[in-house]
mmCIF file of C-alpha atoms in Angstrom:
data_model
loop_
_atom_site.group_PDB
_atom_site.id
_atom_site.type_symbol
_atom_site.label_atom_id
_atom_site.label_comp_id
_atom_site.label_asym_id
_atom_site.label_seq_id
_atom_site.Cartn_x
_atom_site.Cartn_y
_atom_site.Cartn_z
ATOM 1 C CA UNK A 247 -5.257 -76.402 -137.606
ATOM 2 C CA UNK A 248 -2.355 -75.818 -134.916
ATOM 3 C CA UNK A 249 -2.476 -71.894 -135.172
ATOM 4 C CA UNK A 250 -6.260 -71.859 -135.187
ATOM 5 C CA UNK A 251 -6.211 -73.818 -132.051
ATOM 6 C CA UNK A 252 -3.984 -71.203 -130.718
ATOM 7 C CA UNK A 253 -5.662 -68.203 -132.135
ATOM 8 C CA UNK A 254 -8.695 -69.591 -129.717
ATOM 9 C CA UNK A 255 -6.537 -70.014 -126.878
ATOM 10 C CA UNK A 256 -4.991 -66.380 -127.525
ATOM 11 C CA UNK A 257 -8.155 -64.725 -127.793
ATOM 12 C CA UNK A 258 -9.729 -66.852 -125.003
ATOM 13 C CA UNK A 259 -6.812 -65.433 -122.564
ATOM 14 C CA UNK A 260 -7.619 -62.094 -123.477
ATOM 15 C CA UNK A 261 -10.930 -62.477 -122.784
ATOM 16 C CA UNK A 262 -10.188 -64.405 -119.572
ATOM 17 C CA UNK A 263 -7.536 -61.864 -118.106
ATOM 18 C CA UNK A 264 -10.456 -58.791 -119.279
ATOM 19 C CA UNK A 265 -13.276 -60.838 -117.466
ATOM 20 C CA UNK A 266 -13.846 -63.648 -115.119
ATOM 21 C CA UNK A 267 -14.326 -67.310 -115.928
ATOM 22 C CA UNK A 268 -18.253 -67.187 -115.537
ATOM 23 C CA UNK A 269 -18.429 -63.805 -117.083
ATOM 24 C CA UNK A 270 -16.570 -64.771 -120.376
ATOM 25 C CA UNK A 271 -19.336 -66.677 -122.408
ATOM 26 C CA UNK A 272 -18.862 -69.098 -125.412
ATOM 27 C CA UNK A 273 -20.698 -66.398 -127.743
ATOM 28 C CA UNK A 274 -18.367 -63.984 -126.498
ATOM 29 C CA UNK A 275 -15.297 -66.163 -127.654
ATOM 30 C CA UNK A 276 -16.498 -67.292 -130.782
ATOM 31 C CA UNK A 277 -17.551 -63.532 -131.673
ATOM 32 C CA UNK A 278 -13.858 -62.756 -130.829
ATOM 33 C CA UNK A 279 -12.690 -65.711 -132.488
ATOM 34 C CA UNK A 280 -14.601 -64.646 -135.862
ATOM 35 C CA UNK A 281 -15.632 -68.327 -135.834
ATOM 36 C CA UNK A 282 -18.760 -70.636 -135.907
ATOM 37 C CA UNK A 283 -20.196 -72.332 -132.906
ATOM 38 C CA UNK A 284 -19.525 -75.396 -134.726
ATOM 39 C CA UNK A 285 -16.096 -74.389 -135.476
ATOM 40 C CA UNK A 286 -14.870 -73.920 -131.984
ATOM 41 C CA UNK A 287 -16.636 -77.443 -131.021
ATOM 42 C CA UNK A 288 -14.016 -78.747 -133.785
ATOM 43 C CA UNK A 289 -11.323 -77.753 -131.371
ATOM 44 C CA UNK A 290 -12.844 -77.867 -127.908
ATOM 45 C CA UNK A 291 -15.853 -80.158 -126.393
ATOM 46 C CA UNK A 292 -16.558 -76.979 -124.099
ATOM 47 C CA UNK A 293 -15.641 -73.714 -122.605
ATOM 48 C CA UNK A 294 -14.465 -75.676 -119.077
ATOM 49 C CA UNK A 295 -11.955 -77.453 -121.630
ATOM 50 C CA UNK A 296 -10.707 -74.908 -123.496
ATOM 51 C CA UNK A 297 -9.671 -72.788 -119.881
ATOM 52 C CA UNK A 298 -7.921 -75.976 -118.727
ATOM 53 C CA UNK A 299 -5.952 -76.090 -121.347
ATOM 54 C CA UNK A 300 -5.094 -72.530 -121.694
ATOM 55 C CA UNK A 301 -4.592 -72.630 -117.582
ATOM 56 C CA UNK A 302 -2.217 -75.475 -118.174
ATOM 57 C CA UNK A 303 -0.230 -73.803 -120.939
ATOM 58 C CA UNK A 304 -0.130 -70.082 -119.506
ATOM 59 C CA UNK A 305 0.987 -71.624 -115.814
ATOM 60 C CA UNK A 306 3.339 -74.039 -117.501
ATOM 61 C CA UNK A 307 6.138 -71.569 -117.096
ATOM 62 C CA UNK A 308 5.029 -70.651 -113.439
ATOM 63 C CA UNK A 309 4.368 -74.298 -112.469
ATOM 64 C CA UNK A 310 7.563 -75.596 -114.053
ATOM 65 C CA UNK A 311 10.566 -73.454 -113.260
ATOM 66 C CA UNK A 312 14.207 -75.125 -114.781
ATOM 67 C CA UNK A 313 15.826 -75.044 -111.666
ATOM 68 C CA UNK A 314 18.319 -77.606 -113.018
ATOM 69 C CA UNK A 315 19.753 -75.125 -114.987
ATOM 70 C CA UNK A 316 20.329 -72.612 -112.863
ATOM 71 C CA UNK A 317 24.032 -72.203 -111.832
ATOM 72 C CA UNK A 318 24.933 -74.134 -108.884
ATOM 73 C CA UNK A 319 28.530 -72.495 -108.569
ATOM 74 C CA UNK A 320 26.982 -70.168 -105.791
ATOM 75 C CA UNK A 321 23.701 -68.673 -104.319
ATOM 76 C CA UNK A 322 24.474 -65.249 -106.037
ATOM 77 C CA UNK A 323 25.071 -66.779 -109.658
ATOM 78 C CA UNK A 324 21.694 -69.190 -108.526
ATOM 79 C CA UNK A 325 19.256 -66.056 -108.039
ATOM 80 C CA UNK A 326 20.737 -63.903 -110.820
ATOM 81 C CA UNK A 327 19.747 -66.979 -113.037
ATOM 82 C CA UNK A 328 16.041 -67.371 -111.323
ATOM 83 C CA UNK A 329 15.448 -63.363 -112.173
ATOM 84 C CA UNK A 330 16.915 -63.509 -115.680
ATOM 85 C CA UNK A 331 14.581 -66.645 -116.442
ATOM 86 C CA UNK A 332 11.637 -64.654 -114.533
ATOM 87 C CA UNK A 333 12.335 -60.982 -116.711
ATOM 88 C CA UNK A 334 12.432 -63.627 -119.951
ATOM 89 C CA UNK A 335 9.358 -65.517 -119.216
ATOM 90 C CA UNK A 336 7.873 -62.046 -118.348
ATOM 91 C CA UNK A 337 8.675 -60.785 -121.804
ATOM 92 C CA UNK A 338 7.487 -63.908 -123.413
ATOM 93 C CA UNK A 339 3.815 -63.517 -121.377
ATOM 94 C CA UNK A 340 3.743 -60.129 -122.634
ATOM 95 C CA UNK A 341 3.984 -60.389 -126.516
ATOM 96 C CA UNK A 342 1.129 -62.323 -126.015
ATOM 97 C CA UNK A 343 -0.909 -59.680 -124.280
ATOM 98 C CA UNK A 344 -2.937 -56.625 -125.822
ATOM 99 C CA UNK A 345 -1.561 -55.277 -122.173
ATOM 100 C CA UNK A 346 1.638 -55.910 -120.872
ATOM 101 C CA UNK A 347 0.978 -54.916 -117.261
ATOM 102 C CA UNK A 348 0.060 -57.323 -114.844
ATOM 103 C CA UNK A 349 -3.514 -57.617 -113.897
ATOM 104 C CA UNK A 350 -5.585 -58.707 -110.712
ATOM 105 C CA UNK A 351 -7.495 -60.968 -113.331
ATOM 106 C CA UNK A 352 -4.539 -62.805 -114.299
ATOM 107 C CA UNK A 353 -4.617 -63.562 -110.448
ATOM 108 C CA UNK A 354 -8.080 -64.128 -110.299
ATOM 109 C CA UNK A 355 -7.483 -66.939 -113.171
ATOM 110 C CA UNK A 356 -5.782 -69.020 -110.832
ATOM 111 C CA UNK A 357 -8.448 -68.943 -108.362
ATOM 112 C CA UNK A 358 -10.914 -69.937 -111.200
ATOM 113 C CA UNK A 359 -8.739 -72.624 -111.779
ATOM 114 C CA UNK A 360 -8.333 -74.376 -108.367
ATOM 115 C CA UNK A 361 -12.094 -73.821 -107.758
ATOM 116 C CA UNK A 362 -13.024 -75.343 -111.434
ATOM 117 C CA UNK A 363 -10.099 -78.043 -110.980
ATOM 118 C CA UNK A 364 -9.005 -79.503 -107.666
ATOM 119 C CA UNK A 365 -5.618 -81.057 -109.760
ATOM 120 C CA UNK A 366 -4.546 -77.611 -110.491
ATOM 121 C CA UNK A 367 -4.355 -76.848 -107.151
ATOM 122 C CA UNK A 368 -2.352 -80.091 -106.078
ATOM 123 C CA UNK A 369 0.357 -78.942 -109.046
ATOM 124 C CA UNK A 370 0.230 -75.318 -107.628
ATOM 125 C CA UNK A 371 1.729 -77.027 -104.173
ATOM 126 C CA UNK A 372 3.743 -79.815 -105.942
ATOM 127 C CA UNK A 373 5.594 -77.031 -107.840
ATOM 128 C CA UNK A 374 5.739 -74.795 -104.451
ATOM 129 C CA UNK A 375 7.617 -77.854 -102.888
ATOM 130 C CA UNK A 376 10.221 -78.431 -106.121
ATOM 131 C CA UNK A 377 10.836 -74.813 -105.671
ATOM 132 C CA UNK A 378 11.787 -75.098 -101.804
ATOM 133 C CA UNK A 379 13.856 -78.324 -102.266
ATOM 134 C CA UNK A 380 15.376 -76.381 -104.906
ATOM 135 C CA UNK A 381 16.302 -73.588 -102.819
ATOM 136 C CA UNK A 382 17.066 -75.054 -100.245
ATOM 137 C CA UNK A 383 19.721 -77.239 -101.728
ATOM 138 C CA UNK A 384 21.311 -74.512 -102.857
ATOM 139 C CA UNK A 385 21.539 -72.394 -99.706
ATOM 140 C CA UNK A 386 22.641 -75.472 -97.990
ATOM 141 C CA UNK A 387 25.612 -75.410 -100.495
ATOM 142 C CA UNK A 388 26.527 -72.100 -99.909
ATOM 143 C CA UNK A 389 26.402 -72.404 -96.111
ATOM 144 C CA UNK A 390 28.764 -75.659 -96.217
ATOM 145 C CA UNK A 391 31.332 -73.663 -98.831
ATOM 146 C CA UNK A 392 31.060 -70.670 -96.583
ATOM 147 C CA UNK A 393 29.840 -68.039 -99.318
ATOM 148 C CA UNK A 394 26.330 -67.349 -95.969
ATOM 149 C CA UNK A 395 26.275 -67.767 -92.480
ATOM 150 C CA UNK A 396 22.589 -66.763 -90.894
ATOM 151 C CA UNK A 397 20.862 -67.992 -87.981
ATOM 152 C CA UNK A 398 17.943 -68.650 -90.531
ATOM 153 C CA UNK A 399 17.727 -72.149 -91.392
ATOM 154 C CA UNK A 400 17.781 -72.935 -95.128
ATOM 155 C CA UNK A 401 13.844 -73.419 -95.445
ATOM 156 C CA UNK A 402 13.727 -70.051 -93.868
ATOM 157 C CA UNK A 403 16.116 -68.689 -96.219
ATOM 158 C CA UNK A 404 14.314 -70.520 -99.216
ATOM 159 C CA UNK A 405 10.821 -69.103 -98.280
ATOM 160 C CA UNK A 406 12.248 -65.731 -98.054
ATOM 161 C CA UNK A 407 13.595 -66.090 -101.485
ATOM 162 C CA UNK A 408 10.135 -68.083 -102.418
ATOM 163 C CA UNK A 409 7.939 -65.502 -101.181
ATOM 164 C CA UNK A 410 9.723 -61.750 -101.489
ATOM 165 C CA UNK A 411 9.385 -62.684 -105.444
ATOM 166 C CA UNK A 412 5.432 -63.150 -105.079
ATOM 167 C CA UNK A 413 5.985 -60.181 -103.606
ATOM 168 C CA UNK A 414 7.516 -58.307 -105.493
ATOM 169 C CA UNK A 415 4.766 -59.237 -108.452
ATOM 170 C CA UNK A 416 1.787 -58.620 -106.682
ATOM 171 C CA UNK A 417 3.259 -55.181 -105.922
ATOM 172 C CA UNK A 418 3.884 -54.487 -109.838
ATOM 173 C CA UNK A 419 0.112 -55.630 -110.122
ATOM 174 C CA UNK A 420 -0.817 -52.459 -107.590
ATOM 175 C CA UNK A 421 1.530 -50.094 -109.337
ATOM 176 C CA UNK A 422 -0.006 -51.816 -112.898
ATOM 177 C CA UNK A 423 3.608 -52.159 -114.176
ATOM 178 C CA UNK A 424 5.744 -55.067 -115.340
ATOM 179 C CA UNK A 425 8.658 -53.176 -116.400
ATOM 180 C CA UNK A 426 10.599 -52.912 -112.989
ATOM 181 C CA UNK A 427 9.742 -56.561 -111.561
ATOM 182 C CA UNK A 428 13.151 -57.928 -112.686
ATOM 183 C CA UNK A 429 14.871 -55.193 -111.364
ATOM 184 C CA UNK A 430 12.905 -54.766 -108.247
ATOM 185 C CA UNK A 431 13.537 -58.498 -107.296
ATOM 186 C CA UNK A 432 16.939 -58.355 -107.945
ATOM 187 C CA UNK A 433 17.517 -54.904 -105.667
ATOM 188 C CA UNK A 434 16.002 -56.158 -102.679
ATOM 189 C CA UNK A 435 17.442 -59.873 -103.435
ATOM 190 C CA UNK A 436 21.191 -58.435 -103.489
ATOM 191 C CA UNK A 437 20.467 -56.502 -99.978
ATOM 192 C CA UNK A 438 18.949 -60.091 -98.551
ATOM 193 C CA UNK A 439 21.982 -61.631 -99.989
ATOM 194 C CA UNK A 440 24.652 -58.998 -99.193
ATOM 195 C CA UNK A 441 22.848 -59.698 -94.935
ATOM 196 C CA UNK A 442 23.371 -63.193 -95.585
ATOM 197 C CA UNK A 443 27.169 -63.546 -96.833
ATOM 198 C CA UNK A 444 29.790 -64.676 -94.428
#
């Protein structure tokens, strides 16, 4: 029952990331699917469900970064953690995909989601905030040890960090490559950094 449940979700995400919310129809995933009408209602009341919970579990990993196990010893060993996570979580996304590159619909399936459910948009800025107190706790650490000096304050520091690795994605979504985002990030990360030490 558990992998047919996810063999919905998986072919509902392709369908979703090949198509937009309204264009993907319920005939089209339970053609997909290979199942019955009724079948799918076994597993989902409706189509508006069954993207909530595949938004919930595809975004998990976005929405819920393990910051607490990042290295706290310094900045450097912090963000060298952050990308490895990322280029891990990337690789995980990507079995999952017919595709691996990036695409403007995975983008676009965000957008569905905050206009289809206000919550998701609330959890989109509740996880934007864990990620700057995150950050910014540990570039206050490395300022008080010494490791950065900048006439940035932390939050500026943070949202550089925050925002160079949206960045960096959307770019690999324009070039339609995943390969270098790990690498990318890190490269322009280590020249921030290297402007930043003491």
């Amino acid at each position: 029952m558990k992998n047919t449940r996810e063999h919905i979700l998986n072919v509902a995400f392709h369908l979703f990331l090949q198509k937009s919310f309204k264009e993907v129809t319920l005939k089209d995933i339970v053609e997909k699917t290979g199942m019955s009408k009724g079948a799918f209602y076994h597993y989902f009341t409706s189509k508006e469900q069954l993207f909530l919970e595949l938004v919930n579990h595809v975004f998990t990993s976005v929405l819920e970064i393990p910051f607490e196990s990042f290295s706290k010893e310094s900045l450097y060993h912090f963000y060298i953690d952050y990308v490895n996570y990322y280029v891990k979580n990337l690789k995980q996304q990507n079995e999952n995909k017919e595709d691996s590159a990036p695409s403007f619909n995975y983008i676009s399936l965000i957008f569905d989601a905050i206009k289809l459910f206000p919550d998701f948009q609330e959890k989109l800025l509740l996880s934007k905030q864990v990620q700057l107190n995150a950050w910014k706790e540990i570039i206050h650490e490395a300022r008080n040890k010494g490791e950065i000096q900048s006439p940035m304050n932390d939050e500026q520091i943070a949202n550089m960090f925050i925002n160079s690795s949206g960045g960096v994605e959307m770019n690999s979504i324009f070039e339609g490559s995943s390969e270098d985002i790990g690498r990318n990030l890190l490269n322009l990360w280590d020249s921030f950094y290297m402007g930043l030490k003491a």
